[in-house]
Amino acid sequence: MRILIVEDDANLNRQLAEALKESGYVVDQAFDGEEGHYLGDTEPYDAVILDIGLPEMDGITVLEKWRGDGKLMPVLILTARDRWSDKVAGIDAGADDYVAKPFHVEEVLARIRALIRRAAGHASSEIICGPVRLDTKGSKATVDGVALKLTSHEFRLLSYLMHHMGQVVSRTELVEHMYDQDFDRDSNTIEVFIGRLRKKIGNDLIETVRGLGYRMQAPGNGN
């Protein structure tokens, strides 16, 4: 899962980025509204953390531009605690949720998890596919109750496939959501990670759809 943080406070931006990375997310960072708008307009994100009070272009304008251009990624806005008008303006501009400063980073992480789950059609913090259980809160996965030992890349891949169960996901889409903007991306490595995952969770859960990509679903759930 790939997250964009748009926050001009360098320390807060860094704290959020570190916490998200520790939870298994890929993170891109922007420190003003223009940079944030550009990244959100040109890169695919599973969710965005957007500060309202930004230099160059304020957060409300950034959000309105994204929504006006048809960008649908979930957006969590950061507002000042005593500015209820910012919260209203943010929701009206297309925000999906908000957190007032100062806040606990754990609350932001919980709200981001919820936004990503809901966007993918999942209500619970636990996503199940046959014998595989993904604990989005604890960033852990099990097979038949046994903890899976996964690298960070394997976990990101499994998480994305399980959030999008039953859907065909292309290699390009997987690459775009597994690596940040500065990473030297190679879609061929996806096949390697798919092979590793199959050995750990079973070959029958991840289907190769020739010419299109991959689809994860429990046996017997195919069309």
mmCIF file of N, CA, C and O in Angstrom, residues 81-116:
data_model
loop_
_atom_site.group_PDB
_atom_site.id
_atom_site.type_symbol
_atom_site.label_atom_id
_atom_site.label_comp_id
_atom_site.label_asym_id
_atom_site.label_seq_id
_atom_site.Cartn_x
_atom_site.Cartn_y
_atom_site.Cartn_z
ATOM 1 N N ARG A 81 -6.991 22.186 15.783
ATOM 2 C CA ARG A 81 -8.065 21.745 16.674
ATOM 3 C C ARG A 81 -9.170 22.792 16.825
ATOM 4 O O ARG A 81 -10.345 22.455 16.939
ATOM 5 N N ASP A 82 -8.817 24.080 16.808
ATOM 6 C CA ASP A 82 -9.823 25.106 17.068
ATOM 7 C C ASP A 82 -10.433 25.680 15.784
ATOM 8 O O ASP A 82 -11.150 26.663 15.822
ATOM 9 N N ARG A 83 -10.149 25.057 14.646
ATOM 10 C CA ARG A 83 -10.676 25.560 13.384
ATOM 11 C C ARG A 83 -11.707 24.593 12.817
ATOM 12 O O ARG A 83 -11.435 23.828 11.903
ATOM 13 N N TRP A 84 -12.906 24.601 13.417
ATOM 14 C CA TRP A 84 -13.946 23.688 12.953
ATOM 15 C C TRP A 84 -14.323 23.986 11.506
ATOM 16 O O TRP A 84 -14.736 23.084 10.758
ATOM 17 N N SER A 85 -14.133 25.250 11.081
ATOM 18 C CA SER A 85 -14.476 25.613 9.707
ATOM 19 C C SER A 85 -13.577 24.890 8.705
ATOM 20 O O SER A 85 -14.010 24.579 7.580
ATOM 21 N N ASP A 86 -12.316 24.613 9.096
ATOM 22 C CA ASP A 86 -11.418 23.852 8.220
ATOM 23 C C ASP A 86 -11.928 22.437 8.012
ATOM 24 O O ASP A 86 -11.824 21.877 6.916
ATOM 25 N N LYS A 87 -12.463 21.851 9.089
ATOM 26 C CA LYS A 87 -12.996 20.487 8.984
ATOM 27 C C LYS A 87 -14.167 20.452 8.017
ATOM 28 O O LYS A 87 -14.254 19.570 7.160
ATOM 29 N N VAL A 88 -15.057 21.410 8.148
ATOM 30 C CA VAL A 88 -16.221 21.469 7.267
ATOM 31 C C VAL A 88 -15.795 21.693 5.822
ATOM 32 O O VAL A 88 -16.266 21.017 4.896
ATOM 33 N N ALA A 89 -14.874 22.638 5.630
ATOM 34 C CA ALA A 89 -14.396 22.939 4.282
ATOM 35 C C ALA A 89 -13.712 21.719 3.662
ATOM 36 O O ALA A 89 -13.867 21.433 2.469
ATOM 37 N N GLY A 90 -12.935 20.990 4.484
ATOM 38 C CA GLY A 90 -12.243 19.811 3.978
ATOM 39 C C GLY A 90 -13.198 18.719 3.558
ATOM 40 O O GLY A 90 -13.047 18.122 2.480
ATOM 41 N N ILE A 91 -14.190 18.442 4.391
ATOM 42 C CA ILE A 91 -15.187 17.420 4.046
ATOM 43 C C ILE A 91 -15.962 17.836 2.795
ATOM 44 O O ILE A 91 -16.193 17.024 1.891
ATOM 45 N N ASP A 92 -16.338 19.100 2.719
ATOM 46 C CA ASP A 92 -17.071 19.586 1.543
ATOM 47 C C ASP A 92 -16.225 19.521 0.279
ATOM 48 O O ASP A 92 -16.755 19.357 -0.829
ATOM 49 N N ALA A 93 -14.900 19.639 0.425
ATOM 50 C CA ALA A 93 -14.009 19.604 -0.737
ATOM 51 C C ALA A 93 -13.733 18.183 -1.213
ATOM 52 O O ALA A 93 -13.175 17.988 -2.299
ATOM 53 N N GLY A 94 -14.141 17.188 -0.393
ATOM 54 C CA GLY A 94 -13.967 15.804 -0.823
ATOM 55 C C GLY A 94 -13.121 14.951 0.089
ATOM 56 O O GLY A 94 -12.766 13.823 -0.267
ATOM 57 N N ALA A 95 -12.777 15.455 1.299
ATOM 58 C CA ALA A 95 -12.010 14.642 2.237
ATOM 59 C C ALA A 95 -12.874 13.500 2.767
ATOM 60 O O ALA A 95 -14.100 13.616 2.876
ATOM 61 N N ASP A 96 -12.226 12.398 3.106
ATOM 62 C CA ASP A 96 -12.944 11.234 3.620
ATOM 63 C C ASP A 96 -12.937 11.176 5.142
ATOM 64 O O ASP A 96 -13.775 10.516 5.744
ATOM 65 N N ASP A 97 -11.987 11.846 5.763
ATOM 66 C CA ASP A 97 -11.888 11.850 7.216
ATOM 67 C C ASP A 97 -10.938 12.978 7.618
ATOM 68 O O ASP A 97 -10.280 13.569 6.758
ATOM 69 N N TYR A 98 -10.878 13.279 8.925
ATOM 70 C CA TYR A 98 -9.958 14.319 9.380
ATOM 71 C C TYR A 98 -9.436 13.972 10.771
ATOM 72 O O TYR A 98 -10.046 13.207 11.516
ATOM 73 N N VAL A 99 -8.274 14.523 11.091
ATOM 74 C CA VAL A 99 -7.687 14.434 12.426
ATOM 75 C C VAL A 99 -7.249 15.835 12.815
ATOM 76 O O VAL A 99 -6.640 16.541 12.018
ATOM 77 N N ALA A 100 -7.560 16.238 14.045
ATOM 78 C CA ALA A 100 -7.189 17.569 14.525
ATOM 79 C C ALA A 100 -5.836 17.514 15.222
ATOM 80 O O ALA A 100 -5.537 16.577 15.967
ATOM 81 N N LYS A 101 -5.010 18.524 14.965
ATOM 82 C CA LYS A 101 -3.715 18.628 15.641
ATOM 83 C C LYS A 101 -3.905 19.258 17.020
ATOM 84 O O LYS A 101 -4.747 20.144 17.168
ATOM 85 N N PRO A 102 -3.093 18.855 18.007
ATOM 86 C CA PRO A 102 -2.123 17.751 17.963
ATOM 87 C C PRO A 102 -2.840 16.407 18.058
ATOM 88 O O PRO A 102 -3.952 16.322 18.586
ATOM 89 N N PHE A 103 -2.204 15.370 17.560
ATOM 90 C CA PHE A 103 -2.848 14.055 17.544
ATOM 91 C C PHE A 103 -1.812 12.984 17.875
ATOM 92 O O PHE A 103 -0.605 13.222 17.859
ATOM 93 N N HIS A 104 -2.306 11.799 18.184
ATOM 94 C CA HIS A 104 -1.435 10.644 18.365
ATOM 95 C C HIS A 104 -1.255 9.980 16.997
ATOM 96 O O HIS A 104 -2.226 9.772 16.269
ATOM 97 N N VAL A 105 -0.028 9.646 16.668
ATOM 98 C CA VAL A 105 0.250 9.021 15.371
ATOM 99 C C VAL A 105 -0.559 7.737 15.208
ATOM 100 O O VAL A 105 -1.010 7.409 14.106
ATOM 101 N N GLU A 106 -0.776 7.018 16.325
ATOM 102 C CA GLU A 106 -1.531 5.768 16.251
ATOM 103 C C GLU A 106 -2.952 6.002 15.731
ATOM 104 O O GLU A 106 -3.517 5.145 15.037
ATOM 105 N N GLU A 107 -3.524 7.171 16.059
ATOM 106 C CA GLU A 107 -4.866 7.475 15.561
ATOM 107 C C GLU A 107 -4.849 7.670 14.049
ATOM 108 O O GLU A 107 -5.734 7.193 13.338
ATOM 109 N N VAL A 108 -3.829 8.360 13.562
ATOM 110 C CA VAL A 108 -3.707 8.555 12.114
ATOM 111 C C VAL A 108 -3.564 7.206 11.415
ATOM 112 O O VAL A 108 -4.213 6.944 10.388
ATOM 113 N N LEU A 109 -2.728 6.323 11.956
ATOM 114 C CA LEU A 109 -2.536 4.999 11.354
ATOM 115 C C LEU A 109 -3.856 4.223 11.318
ATOM 116 O O LEU A 109 -4.182 3.582 10.315
ATOM 117 N N ALA A 110 -4.610 4.285 12.407
ATOM 118 C CA ALA A 110 -5.882 3.564 12.464
ATOM 119 C C ALA A 110 -6.871 4.103 11.429
ATOM 120 O O ALA A 110 -7.577 3.337 10.765
ATOM 121 N N ARG A 111 -6.919 5.415 11.293
ATOM 122 C CA ARG A 111 -7.845 6.016 10.339
ATOM 123 C C ARG A 111 -7.427 5.716 8.889
ATOM 124 O O ARG A 111 -8.280 5.490 8.031
ATOM 125 N N ILE A 112 -6.122 5.697 8.633
ATOM 126 C CA ILE A 112 -5.643 5.346 7.296
ATOM 127 C C ILE A 112 -5.996 3.900 6.968
ATOM 128 O O ILE A 112 -6.456 3.588 5.857
ATOM 129 N N ARG A 113 -5.782 2.990 7.923
ATOM 130 C CA ARG A 113 -6.153 1.586 7.704
ATOM 131 C C ARG A 113 -7.633 1.473 7.368
ATOM 132 O O ARG A 113 -8.017 0.740 6.444
ATOM 133 N N ALA A 114 -8.462 2.199 8.117
ATOM 134 C CA ALA A 114 -9.906 2.134 7.894
ATOM 135 C C ALA A 114 -10.283 2.682 6.518
ATOM 136 O O ALA A 114 -11.120 2.110 5.817
ATOM 137 N N LEU A 115 -9.675 3.797 6.117
ATOM 138 C CA LEU A 115 -9.980 4.386 4.806
ATOM 139 C C LEU A 115 -9.613 3.434 3.680
ATOM 140 O O LEU A 115 -10.366 3.269 2.710
ATOM 141 N N ILE A 116 -8.435 2.797 3.792
ATOM 142 C CA ILE A 116 -8.002 1.871 2.741
ATOM 143 C C ILE A 116 -8.914 0.657 2.696
ATOM 144 O O ILE A 116 -9.291 0.190 1.603
#
